[in-house]
mmCIF file of C-alpha atoms in Angstrom:
data_model
loop_
_atom_site.group_PDB
_atom_site.id
_atom_site.type_symbol
_atom_site.label_atom_id
_atom_site.label_comp_id
_atom_site.label_asym_id
_atom_site.label_seq_id
_atom_site.Cartn_x
_atom_site.Cartn_y
_atom_site.Cartn_z
ATOM 1 C CA MET A 1 10.148 24.023 -8.856
ATOM 2 C CA THR A 2 5.949 24.384 -9.198
ATOM 3 C CA GLN A 3 4.551 26.921 -6.937
ATOM 4 C CA CYS A 4 1.228 25.552 -5.546
ATOM 5 C CA ARG A 5 -1.972 27.339 -4.660
ATOM 6 C CA GLU A 6 -2.737 26.815 -0.747
ATOM 7 C CA SER A 7 -6.280 26.426 0.092
ATOM 8 C CA GLY A 8 -7.900 28.723 2.571
ATOM 9 C CA THR A 9 -8.835 25.320 4.766
ATOM 10 C CA PHE A 10 -4.934 25.028 4.922
ATOM 11 C CA ARG A 11 -3.644 28.286 5.216
ATOM 12 C CA HIS A 12 -6.167 28.586 8.297
ATOM 13 C CA LEU A 13 -4.621 25.644 10.056
ATOM 14 C CA VAL A 14 -1.224 26.480 9.102
ATOM 15 C CA LEU A 15 -1.767 30.113 10.506
ATOM 16 C CA ALA A 16 -3.725 28.677 13.682
ATOM 17 C CA LEU A 17 -1.136 26.041 14.869
ATOM 18 C CA ARG A 18 1.755 28.538 13.848
ATOM 19 C CA LYS A 19 -0.074 30.658 16.774
ATOM 20 C CA TYR A 20 -0.142 27.479 18.686
ATOM 21 C CA SER A 21 3.734 27.097 18.359
ATOM 22 C CA GLU A 22 4.665 30.656 19.576
ATOM 23 C CA LEU A 23 2.607 30.158 22.425
ATOM 24 C CA MET A 24 4.419 26.338 23.280
ATOM 25 C CA ARG A 25 8.109 28.712 22.681
ATOM 26 C CA LYS A 26 7.005 31.382 25.363
ATOM 27 C CA GLN A 27 6.060 28.220 27.758
ATOM 28 C CA THR A 28 9.442 27.151 26.892
ATOM 29 C CA MET A 29 8.032 23.467 26.067
ATOM 30 C CA ILE A 30 10.469 22.744 23.061
ATOM 31 C CA SER A 31 13.738 24.736 22.745
ATOM 32 C CA VAL A 32 15.421 25.238 19.596
ATOM 33 C CA ALA A 33 17.964 22.729 20.636
ATOM 34 C CA ARG A 34 15.454 20.283 21.322
ATOM 35 C CA VAL A 35 13.671 20.439 17.904
ATOM 36 C CA GLY A 36 17.150 19.947 16.391
ATOM 37 C CA LEU A 37 17.394 16.845 18.184
ATOM 38 C CA CYS A 38 14.521 15.913 17.141
ATOM 39 C CA VAL A 39 15.800 16.552 13.496
ATOM 40 C CA ALA A 40 18.732 14.948 14.065
ATOM 41 C CA ALA A 41 16.521 11.702 15.653
ATOM 42 C CA VAL A 42 15.115 11.149 12.088
ATOM 43 C CA LEU A 43 17.798 8.893 11.153
ATOM 44 C CA LEU A 44 17.200 6.591 14.367
ATOM 45 C CA ALA A 45 13.611 6.073 14.010
ATOM 46 C CA SER A 46 13.741 3.334 11.424
ATOM 47 C CA ALA A 47 12.631 0.582 13.735
ATOM 48 C CA LEU A 48 9.492 -0.556 13.617
ATOM 49 C CA PRO A 49 7.500 -1.699 16.216
ATOM 50 C CA ARG A 50 7.313 -5.432 16.876
ATOM 51 C CA HIS A 51 3.990 -6.454 15.423
ATOM 52 C CA LEU A 52 5.540 -4.810 12.199
ATOM 53 C CA ASN A 53 8.569 -6.978 11.841
ATOM 54 C CA ALA A 54 6.847 -9.615 9.774
ATOM 55 C CA GLU A 55 7.244 -9.222 6.161
ATOM 56 C CA GLN A 56 3.967 -10.660 4.320
ATOM 57 C CA LEU A 57 0.561 -9.854 5.925
ATOM 58 C CA PRO A 58 -1.466 -13.662 6.398
ATOM 59 C CA ARG A 59 -4.166 -13.104 3.676
ATOM 60 C CA ALA A 60 -6.962 -13.064 6.349
ATOM 61 C CA LYS A 61 -6.081 -9.653 7.460
ATOM 62 C CA VAL A 62 -6.453 -8.355 3.848
ATOM 63 C CA VAL A 63 -9.606 -6.782 3.142
ATOM 64 C CA LEU A 64 -8.647 -5.518 -0.144
ATOM 65 C CA ALA A 65 -9.319 -8.509 -2.011
ATOM 66 C CA ASN A 66 -7.691 -7.564 -4.683
ATOM 67 C CA ALA A 67 -4.307 -7.063 -3.191
ATOM 68 C CA LEU A 68 -1.641 -9.127 -4.058
ATOM 69 C CA ALA A 69 0.630 -8.822 -1.537
ATOM 70 C CA VAL A 70 0.857 -6.757 1.777
ATOM 71 C CA ASP A 71 4.448 -6.330 3.458
ATOM 72 C CA LEU A 72 4.673 -4.807 6.766
ATOM 73 C CA ARG A 73 8.043 -4.388 7.447
ATOM 74 C CA ALA A 74 8.047 -2.567 3.593
ATOM 75 C CA GLN A 75 5.564 -0.842 4.531
ATOM 76 C CA THR A 76 3.920 -1.510 0.676
ATOM 77 C CA VAL A 77 0.967 -3.271 -0.945
ATOM 78 C CA THR A 78 0.931 -4.555 -4.466
ATOM 79 C CA VAL A 79 -2.521 -4.509 -6.637
ATOM 80 C CA PRO A 80 -3.424 -4.885 -10.019
ATOM 81 C CA LEU A 81 -2.840 -2.385 -12.673
ATOM 82 C CA TYR A 82 -4.823 -1.474 -15.317
ATOM 83 C CA ARG A 83 -4.221 0.439 -18.809
ATOM 84 C CA GLY A 84 -6.435 3.595 -19.927
ATOM 85 C CA THR A 85 -6.541 6.599 -21.345
ATOM 86 C CA SER A 86 -7.375 10.513 -21.006
ATOM 87 C CA ARG A 87 -7.716 12.428 -23.778
ATOM 88 C CA GLY A 88 -5.725 10.517 -26.301
ATOM 89 C CA ARG A 89 -3.004 9.906 -23.692
ATOM 90 C CA THR A 90 -1.811 6.318 -21.967
ATOM 91 C CA VAL A 91 -2.737 6.203 -18.145
ATOM 92 C CA TRP A 92 -2.304 3.857 -15.636
ATOM 93 C CA TYR A 93 -5.040 3.061 -12.438
ATOM 94 C CA ILE A 94 -5.707 0.677 -9.461
ATOM 95 C CA VAL A 95 -9.450 -0.041 -8.711
ATOM 96 C CA THR A 96 -10.203 -0.021 -4.734
ATOM 97 C CA ASP A 97 -13.626 0.202 -4.096
ATOM 98 C CA SER A 98 -17.434 0.383 -5.345
ATOM 99 C CA SER A 99 -20.663 1.447 -4.228
ATOM 100 C CA GLU A 100 -22.225 -1.682 -5.859
ATOM 101 C CA GLN A 101 -21.719 -5.264 -4.419
ATOM 102 C CA GLU A 102 -21.801 -7.254 -7.277
ATOM 103 C CA GLU A 103 -19.188 -4.746 -9.433
ATOM 104 C CA ALA A 104 -17.015 -4.585 -6.041
ATOM 105 C CA THR A 105 -16.763 -8.517 -6.135
ATOM 106 C CA LYS A 106 -16.231 -9.073 -9.844
ATOM 107 C CA ARG A 107 -13.279 -6.163 -9.585
ATOM 108 C CA GLY A 108 -12.025 -7.438 -6.004
ATOM 109 C CA ALA A 109 -12.706 -4.375 -4.435
ATOM 110 C CA VAL A 110 -14.029 -2.939 -1.395
ATOM 111 C CA TYR A 111 -17.689 -2.650 -1.107
ATOM 112 C CA ALA A 112 -18.552 0.746 -0.142
ATOM 113 C CA PRO A 113 -22.435 1.758 -0.843
ATOM 114 C CA LYS A 114 -22.342 5.199 0.620
ATOM 115 C CA LEU A 115 -19.951 6.040 -2.490
ATOM 116 C CA ALA A 116 -24.102 6.361 -4.277
ATOM 117 C CA GLU A 117 -24.707 9.082 -1.379
ATOM 118 C CA MET A 118 -21.548 11.327 -1.906
ATOM 119 C CA VAL A 119 -22.901 11.603 -5.567
ATOM 120 C CA GLU A 120 -26.194 12.852 -4.776
ATOM 121 C CA ALA A 121 -24.639 15.721 -3.188
ATOM 122 C CA CYS A 122 -21.674 16.475 -5.365
ATOM 123 C CA GLY A 123 -22.165 16.018 -8.962
ATOM 124 C CA SER A 124 -18.445 16.834 -9.601
ATOM 125 C CA CYS A 125 -17.233 14.361 -7.603
ATOM 126 C CA VAL A 126 -17.930 11.835 -10.146
ATOM 127 C CA GLN A 127 -16.464 11.575 -13.874
ATOM 128 C CA MET A 128 -18.832 10.099 -16.371
ATOM 129 C CA VAL A 129 -16.345 7.882 -18.144
ATOM 130 C CA HIS A 130 -16.016 4.762 -21.196
ATOM 131 C CA GLU A 131 -14.654 1.343 -21.023
ATOM 132 C CA ASN A 132 -13.196 0.463 -23.867
ATOM 133 C CA ASP A 133 -11.129 -3.162 -24.209
ATOM 134 C CA GLY A 134 -11.147 -3.419 -20.580
ATOM 135 C CA GLY A 135 -9.912 0.099 -19.612
ATOM 136 C CA ILE A 136 -11.315 2.974 -18.548
ATOM 137 C CA ASP A 137 -11.114 6.491 -20.622
ATOM 138 C CA PHE A 138 -11.073 9.117 -18.136
ATOM 139 C CA ASN A 139 -12.142 12.717 -19.131
ATOM 140 C CA ALA A 140 -9.564 14.331 -16.782
ATOM 141 C CA ALA A 141 -6.557 13.808 -15.272
ATOM 142 C CA PRO A 142 -3.720 14.308 -13.053
ATOM 143 C CA ASP A 143 -0.596 16.373 -13.963
ATOM 144 C CA PHE A 144 2.539 14.030 -12.349
ATOM 145 C CA SER A 145 5.201 16.488 -13.297
ATOM 146 C CA PRO A 146 5.365 19.155 -10.259
ATOM 147 C CA GLU A 147 7.899 18.373 -7.693
ATOM 148 C CA ARG A 148 6.338 17.443 -4.426
ATOM 149 C CA ARG A 149 7.893 19.843 -1.676
ATOM 150 C CA PHE A 150 7.331 19.330 2.300
ATOM 151 C CA GLN A 151 9.695 21.021 4.702
ATOM 152 C CA PRO A 152 8.948 20.901 8.541
ATOM 153 C CA GLY A 153 8.305 24.223 10.205
ATOM 154 C CA PRO A 154 10.331 24.558 13.574
ATOM 155 C CA MET A 155 7.984 22.738 15.539
ATOM 156 C CA GLY A 156 7.719 19.916 12.337
ATOM 157 C CA PHE A 157 4.250 21.236 11.877
ATOM 158 C CA PRO A 158 2.830 23.519 10.226
ATOM 159 C CA PRO A 159 5.323 22.930 7.715
ATOM 160 C CA SER A 160 7.106 25.962 6.281
ATOM 161 C CA VAL A 161 6.563 24.480 2.447
ATOM 162 C CA ALA A 162 4.511 21.932 1.549
ATOM 163 C CA ALA A 163 3.500 21.562 -2.210
ATOM 164 C CA PRO A 164 2.091 18.354 -3.945
ATOM 165 C CA GLY A 165 3.856 16.309 -6.208
ATOM 166 C CA SER A 166 0.389 15.549 -8.437
ATOM 167 C CA ILE A 167 -2.139 17.736 -9.488
ATOM 168 C CA GLY A 168 -5.648 16.950 -10.875
ATOM 169 C CA ALA A 169 -6.868 18.741 -13.579
ATOM 170 C CA GLU A 170 -10.507 20.644 -12.342
ATOM 171 C CA ALA A 171 -12.681 18.116 -13.675
ATOM 172 C CA TYR A 172 -10.162 15.194 -12.242
ATOM 173 C CA SER A 173 -11.773 12.624 -9.859
ATOM 174 C CA PRO A 174 -11.119 9.302 -9.060
ATOM 175 C CA PHE A 175 -14.832 8.569 -8.200
ATOM 176 C CA VAL A 176 -16.185 7.475 -11.785
ATOM 177 C CA ARG A 177 -19.462 6.185 -13.249
ATOM 178 C CA ILE A 178 -18.815 3.866 -16.206
ATOM 179 C CA ALA A 179 -21.496 4.430 -19.269
ATOM 180 C CA GLY A 180 -24.289 1.949 -18.646
ATOM 181 C CA GLN A 181 -23.487 1.376 -15.455
ATOM 182 C CA THR A 182 -24.637 2.503 -12.418
ATOM 183 C CA ALA A 183 -21.924 1.796 -9.656
ATOM 184 C CA ILE A 184 -19.549 4.145 -8.390
ATOM 185 C CA ILE A 185 -15.961 2.737 -8.619
ATOM 186 C CA ASN A 186 -12.877 4.358 -6.813
ATOM 187 C CA ALA A 187 -10.257 4.242 -9.752
ATOM 188 C CA PRO A 188 -7.187 6.235 -8.903
ATOM 189 C CA ILE A 189 -4.665 7.568 -11.844
ATOM 190 C CA VAL A 190 -1.323 6.228 -10.062
ATOM 191 C CA ALA A 191 0.522 7.067 -13.502
ATOM 192 C CA ASP A 192 0.657 8.242 -16.881
ATOM 193 C CA GLY A 193 2.894 7.951 -19.969
ATOM 194 C CA ASN A 194 4.041 4.673 -21.499
ATOM 195 C CA GLY A 195 7.265 4.494 -19.539
ATOM 196 C CA PRO A 196 9.880 4.016 -18.063
ATOM 197 C CA PHE A 197 8.516 5.041 -14.917
ATOM 198 C CA ASP A 198 9.910 7.284 -12.381
ATOM 199 C CA VAL A 199 9.259 5.659 -9.005
ATOM 200 C CA VAL A 200 12.160 7.610 -7.189
ATOM 201 C CA THR A 201 11.424 11.472 -7.794
ATOM 202 C CA HIS A 202 7.906 10.209 -9.423
ATOM 203 C CA THR A 203 7.615 12.658 -12.231
ATOM 204 C CA ASN A 204 5.017 10.602 -13.484
ATOM 205 C CA THR A 205 3.709 8.987 -11.474
ATOM 206 C CA LEU A 206 2.077 9.264 -7.977
ATOM 207 C CA ASP A 207 4.254 9.947 -4.888
ATOM 208 C CA ARG A 208 3.226 6.831 -2.894
ATOM 209 C CA VAL A 209 3.845 4.436 -6.137
ATOM 210 C CA LEU A 210 6.911 2.554 -5.576
ATOM 211 C CA ALA A 211 7.013 -0.082 -8.249
ATOM 212 C CA ILE A 212 5.015 -0.546 -11.391
ATOM 213 C CA ASP A 213 5.472 -3.402 -13.619
ATOM 214 C CA ALA A 214 3.467 -3.111 -17.086
ATOM 215 C CA THR A 215 4.045 -6.366 -18.111
ATOM 216 C CA LYS A 216 2.703 -8.095 -14.958
ATOM 217 C CA MET A 217 0.316 -5.446 -14.551
ATOM 218 C CA THR A 218 1.340 -4.372 -11.324
ATOM 219 C CA ALA A 219 1.878 -1.379 -8.914
ATOM 220 C CA THR A 220 3.077 -1.151 -5.532
ATOM 221 C CA LEU A 221 2.321 1.477 -3.053
ATOM 222 C CA LEU A 222 3.009 2.943 0.188
ATOM 223 C CA ILE A 223 0.568 2.112 2.854
ATOM 224 C CA SER A 224 -0.074 4.531 5.973
ATOM 225 C CA ARG A 225 -0.766 3.266 9.354
ATOM 226 C CA GLY A 226 -3.237 4.258 11.583
ATOM 227 C CA PHE A 227 -6.232 2.653 14.006
ATOM 228 C CA ALA A 228 -9.626 1.728 13.351
ATOM 229 C CA ASN A 229 -12.113 0.778 16.762
ATOM 230 C CA GLY A 230 -8.760 0.847 18.211
ATOM 231 C CA LYS A 231 -6.990 -1.607 16.375
ATOM 232 C CA PRO A 232 -3.978 -1.178 14.141
ATOM 233 C CA VAL A 233 -4.953 -0.750 10.272
ATOM 234 C CA VAL A 234 -3.199 -0.098 7.002
ATOM 235 C CA TYR A 235 -4.634 2.253 4.384
ATOM 236 C CA ILE A 236 -3.206 3.931 1.213
ATOM 237 C CA SER A 237 -4.077 8.053 0.214
ATOM 238 C CA THR A 238 -4.302 8.887 -3.451
ATOM 239 C CA GLU A 239 -6.044 12.294 -3.494
ATOM 240 C CA ALA A 240 -7.031 15.132 -1.354
ATOM 241 C CA SER A 241 -9.291 18.226 -1.754
ATOM 242 C CA ASP A 242 -6.338 20.321 -0.183
ATOM 243 C CA PRO A 243 -2.996 20.854 -1.924
ATOM 244 C CA GLY A 244 -0.950 21.053 1.583
ATOM 245 C CA VAL A 245 -2.594 17.428 2.846
ATOM 246 C CA ALA A 246 -1.973 16.047 -0.364
ATOM 247 C CA SER A 247 1.217 17.140 0.079
ATOM 248 C CA MET A 248 1.718 15.523 3.314
ATOM 249 C CA GLU A 249 0.078 12.479 2.416
ATOM 250 C CA ARG A 250 2.119 11.955 -0.986
ATOM 251 C CA ALA A 251 -1.505 12.315 -3.029
ATOM 252 C CA THR A 252 -2.662 13.968 -6.041
ATOM 253 C CA PHE A 253 -4.060 17.295 -5.179
ATOM 254 C CA ALA A 254 -8.004 16.707 -6.540
ATOM 255 C CA PRO A 255 -10.165 20.247 -6.199
ATOM 256 C CA ALA A 256 -12.987 18.474 -7.629
ATOM 257 C CA LEU A 257 -13.500 16.454 -4.351
ATOM 258 C CA SER A 258 -13.795 19.593 -1.726
ATOM 259 C CA GLY A 259 -17.940 19.268 -2.885
ATOM 260 C CA ALA A 260 -18.370 15.909 -0.956
ATOM 261 C CA THR A 261 -20.252 16.934 1.753
ATOM 262 C CA GLU A 262 -22.582 13.685 2.012
ATOM 263 C CA GLY A 263 -21.338 10.229 2.026
ATOM 264 C CA THR A 264 -18.314 10.688 3.931
ATOM 265 C CA ILE A 265 -17.124 9.350 7.163
ATOM 266 C CA PRO A 266 -14.628 11.334 9.827
ATOM 267 C CA VAL A 267 -10.875 10.297 9.635
ATOM 268 C CA PHE A 268 -9.347 12.085 13.278
ATOM 269 C CA ALA A 269 -5.957 13.352 13.173
ATOM 270 C CA VAL A 270 -4.063 15.130 15.451
ATOM 271 C CA ALA A 271 -1.401 18.261 15.050
ATOM 272 C CA ASN A 272 0.457 18.076 17.544
ATOM 273 C CA GLY A 273 0.684 14.380 19.612
ATOM 274 C CA PRO A 274 3.225 13.008 21.221
ATOM 275 C CA MET A 275 6.735 12.302 19.605
ATOM 276 C CA ASP A 276 8.339 9.377 21.362
ATOM 277 C CA ASP A 277 9.180 6.910 18.338
ATOM 278 C CA ARG A 278 9.507 3.991 20.638
ATOM 279 C CA GLY A 279 6.437 4.079 22.495
ATOM 280 C CA ALA A 280 3.423 5.402 21.152
ATOM 281 C CA PRO A 281 3.382 8.354 18.625
ATOM 282 C CA GLN A 282 0.985 10.357 16.686
ATOM 283 C CA GLY A 283 0.097 13.516 14.886
ATOM 284 C CA PHE A 284 1.290 15.900 12.231
ATOM 285 C CA ALA A 285 4.498 17.163 13.770
ATOM 286 C CA PHE A 286 5.913 13.352 14.567
ATOM 287 C CA ALA A 287 5.482 12.621 10.983
ATOM 288 C CA ALA A 288 7.081 15.846 9.978
ATOM 289 C CA LEU A 289 10.215 15.699 12.309
ATOM 290 C CA ARG A 290 10.804 11.761 12.615
ATOM 291 C CA GLY A 291 8.680 10.437 9.492
ATOM 292 C CA ARG A 292 10.611 11.841 6.805
ATOM 293 C CA LEU A 293 8.400 13.180 4.871
ATOM 294 C CA SER A 294 10.493 15.447 3.179
ATOM 295 C CA LEU A 295 11.780 12.719 1.492
ATOM 296 C CA ASP A 296 10.654 10.807 -1.794
ATOM 297 C CA ALA A 297 9.230 7.453 -1.189
ATOM 298 C CA THR A 298 11.135 4.933 -2.927
ATOM 299 C CA LEU A 299 10.999 1.059 -2.116
ATOM 300 C CA GLN A 300 14.539 1.834 -0.789
ATOM 301 C CA ASN A 301 13.330 3.952 2.006
ATOM 302 C CA SER A 302 9.426 2.936 2.614
ATOM 303 C CA GLY A 303 10.268 1.154 5.350
ATOM 304 C CA SER A 304 12.092 3.686 7.184
ATOM 305 C CA LEU A 305 8.652 6.311 6.635
ATOM 306 C CA ARG A 306 6.293 7.264 9.437
ATOM 307 C CA SER A 307 2.858 7.698 9.758
ATOM 308 C CA PRO A 308 0.701 10.299 11.636
ATOM 309 C CA MET A 309 -1.312 7.761 13.002
ATOM 310 C CA ASN A 310 -4.549 8.570 12.225
ATOM 311 C CA VAL A 311 -7.707 6.990 13.408
ATOM 312 C CA LEU A 312 -10.258 5.936 10.685
ATOM 313 C CA GLY A 313 -14.348 6.325 11.282
ATOM 314 C CA SER A 314 -15.468 2.645 9.909
ATOM 315 C CA PHE A 315 -13.732 -0.188 8.855
ATOM 316 C CA PRO A 316 -15.332 -2.637 6.158
ATOM 317 C CA THR A 317 -15.125 -5.061 9.265
ATOM 318 C CA GLY A 318 -16.699 -3.319 12.109
ATOM 319 C CA ALA A 319 -20.033 -4.063 13.019
ATOM 320 C CA ASP A 320 -21.778 -2.083 10.072
ATOM 321 C CA PRO A 321 -19.618 -2.669 7.375
ATOM 322 C CA GLU A 322 -21.970 -0.766 5.272
ATOM 323 C CA SER A 323 -21.190 2.163 6.541
ATOM 324 C CA TYR A 324 -17.307 2.549 5.286
ATOM 325 C CA THR A 325 -16.474 5.001 2.576
ATOM 326 C CA PRO A 326 -13.156 5.638 1.196
ATOM 327 C CA VAL A 327 -14.622 9.673 1.437
ATOM 328 C CA TRP A 328 -12.637 10.919 4.320
ATOM 329 C CA SER A 329 -13.762 14.040 5.819
ATOM 330 C CA ALA A 330 -10.431 15.347 7.699
ATOM 331 C CA HIS A 331 -11.079 16.182 11.488
ATOM 332 C CA VAL A 332 -7.658 17.845 13.026
ATOM 333 C CA GLY A 333 -7.104 18.214 16.914
ATOM 334 C CA VAL A 334 -4.597 20.015 18.467
ATOM 335 C CA TRP A 335 -3.612 19.386 22.311
ATOM 336 C CA THR A 336 -3.668 22.681 24.405
ATOM 337 C CA VAL A 337 -0.958 23.981 25.853
ATOM 338 C CA ALA A 338 -1.941 22.840 29.363
ATOM 339 C CA ALA A 339 -2.030 19.034 27.975
ATOM 340 C CA VAL A 340 1.263 19.137 26.680
ATOM 341 C CA SER A 341 2.343 20.334 29.738
ATOM 342 C CA ASP A 342 0.336 17.329 31.846
ATOM 343 C CA HIS A 343 1.530 14.485 29.694
ATOM 344 C CA ALA A 344 -1.886 14.337 28.364
ATOM 345 C CA ASN A 345 -1.310 14.339 24.686
ATOM 346 C CA VAL A 346 -1.213 10.546 24.598
ATOM 347 C CA GLN A 347 -1.800 8.593 21.410
ATOM 348 C CA LEU A 348 -5.447 8.274 20.631
ATOM 349 C CA ARG A 349 -6.840 4.960 19.040
ATOM 350 C CA SER A 350 -10.758 5.929 18.801
ATOM 351 C CA PRO A 351 -13.062 8.291 17.644
ATOM 352 C CA GLN A 352 -14.022 7.898 21.329
ATOM 353 C CA ASP A 353 -10.485 8.970 22.467
ATOM 354 C CA PHE A 354 -11.015 11.933 20.542
ATOM 355 C CA THR A 355 -14.468 12.749 22.010
ATOM 356 C CA ALA A 356 -13.276 11.977 25.570
ATOM 357 C CA ALA A 357 -10.456 14.527 24.917
ATOM 358 C CA ALA A 358 -12.395 17.121 23.552
ATOM 359 C CA ASP A 359 -15.222 17.227 26.053
ATOM 360 C CA ALA A 360 -12.546 17.390 28.965
ATOM 361 C CA GLY A 361 -10.912 20.454 27.286
ATOM 362 C CA LYS A 362 -7.917 18.716 26.587
ATOM 363 C CA LEU A 363 -8.564 18.753 22.340
ATOM 364 C CA THR A 364 -9.524 21.519 20.367
ATOM 365 C CA GLY A 365 -9.804 22.211 16.636
ATOM 366 C CA PRO A 366 -7.242 24.707 15.224
ATOM 367 C CA ASP A 367 -6.947 28.138 16.737
ATOM 368 C CA GLY A 368 -8.981 26.873 19.641
ATOM 369 C CA LYS A 369 -12.137 26.677 17.710
ATOM 370 C CA PRO A 370 -14.338 22.798 18.849
ATOM 371 C CA PHE A 371 -13.255 20.045 17.789
ATOM 372 C CA GLY A 372 -14.671 18.883 14.153
ATOM 373 C CA ALA A 373 -14.445 18.963 10.517
ATOM 374 C CA ILE A 374 -11.662 21.469 8.962
ATOM 375 C CA GLY A 375 -13.315 21.186 5.339
ATOM 376 C CA VAL A 376 -10.711 18.769 3.587
ATOM 377 C CA ILE A 377 -11.802 15.555 2.351
ATOM 378 C CA VAL A 378 -9.280 12.770 1.943
ATOM 379 C CA ASN A 379 -9.502 9.629 -0.685
ATOM 380 C CA CYS A 380 -8.290 7.000 1.356
ATOM 381 C CA GLU A 381 -8.484 3.046 0.771
ATOM 382 C CA VAL A 382 -7.960 0.565 3.601
ATOM 383 C CA VAL A 383 -6.187 -2.066 2.830
ATOM 384 C CA ALA A 384 -5.726 -4.287 5.935
ATOM 385 C CA TYR A 385 -5.961 -4.622 9.635
ATOM 386 C CA ILE A 386 -2.580 -5.975 11.479
ATOM 387 C CA ASP A 387 -3.710 -8.250 14.570
ATOM 388 C CA ASP A 388 -7.650 -8.090 15.185
ATOM 389 C CA ALA A 389 -10.368 -7.125 13.185
ATOM 390 C CA PRO A 390 -11.588 -3.800 14.307
#
């Protein structure tokens, strides 16, 4: 079993929420018996909301142009796969974003000009690479061999165990600049070696990679559900600057991203949101207890996995599409005991919802501090919207 270093940020969040959990127990908001029922209900939580019953999402709703298919029932996206190298070893990567429009169009990626702003403030966030015979030669890559571990705590979140299944080398970043070019490209490495590829326990693949076809050159990944401007959207998560968050996201722990302070957008999350899977659930505790976070993601179970329903700060179809970037700064809210007692911990779907709840004193940051950024960076790539464009 691979031991993982917990960052101070995640540890602080965990300790703060453990204090919150103790207070909740004193308030008898959730008894041990009820927690047991929540865990037992995992197997009953596989029914998807009605608007997700369709299999293939219409092409017009897909914003990641190179996506080959988005299956909402299986909760997957299939994208082109590229073969590259890193220090003489074969690696496999995908391309999702570019800071320059021409490059984005050529690669079927999302145009994300704010990626260039990140570079100015965080040189370590970008790898300088070469492209040979159509493939990128990376200076550093992830190690996919560790065993991902996630075990819910008594309240679901904070977890009792959280360790990522993929750990990036110190210099690894998915954001690359190819020699002789100026564009910053988001090219996450999702597998290594020459196969066969383990897409069950993920010993040589990213934990959200569900299938790889090295002949057709495609990769199928688990998508996450959330909101942007109040509208339901889907995206993938491939890297996080914190090991605990990387475990939750089934992503690569990439410490090099921790220096990203500019060129980011916020992503809003809730630690202890509503738990009712039949209504409007949200939050880390919901994902931990009913989202099957402790399981390895596979094609067989992907449709039953649940997301914490995070809220994006920007989306490429919005009023200002050039404000979008896949570099997200995590903002985590905690509903107060009074808010939970009054059933005011409702599902939030927009940044304005979070601001209103915080201004009303119902939502705080960890440990009762003001709601805001917690110092964790996540590389999350938008895929599509479900109903109407955000």
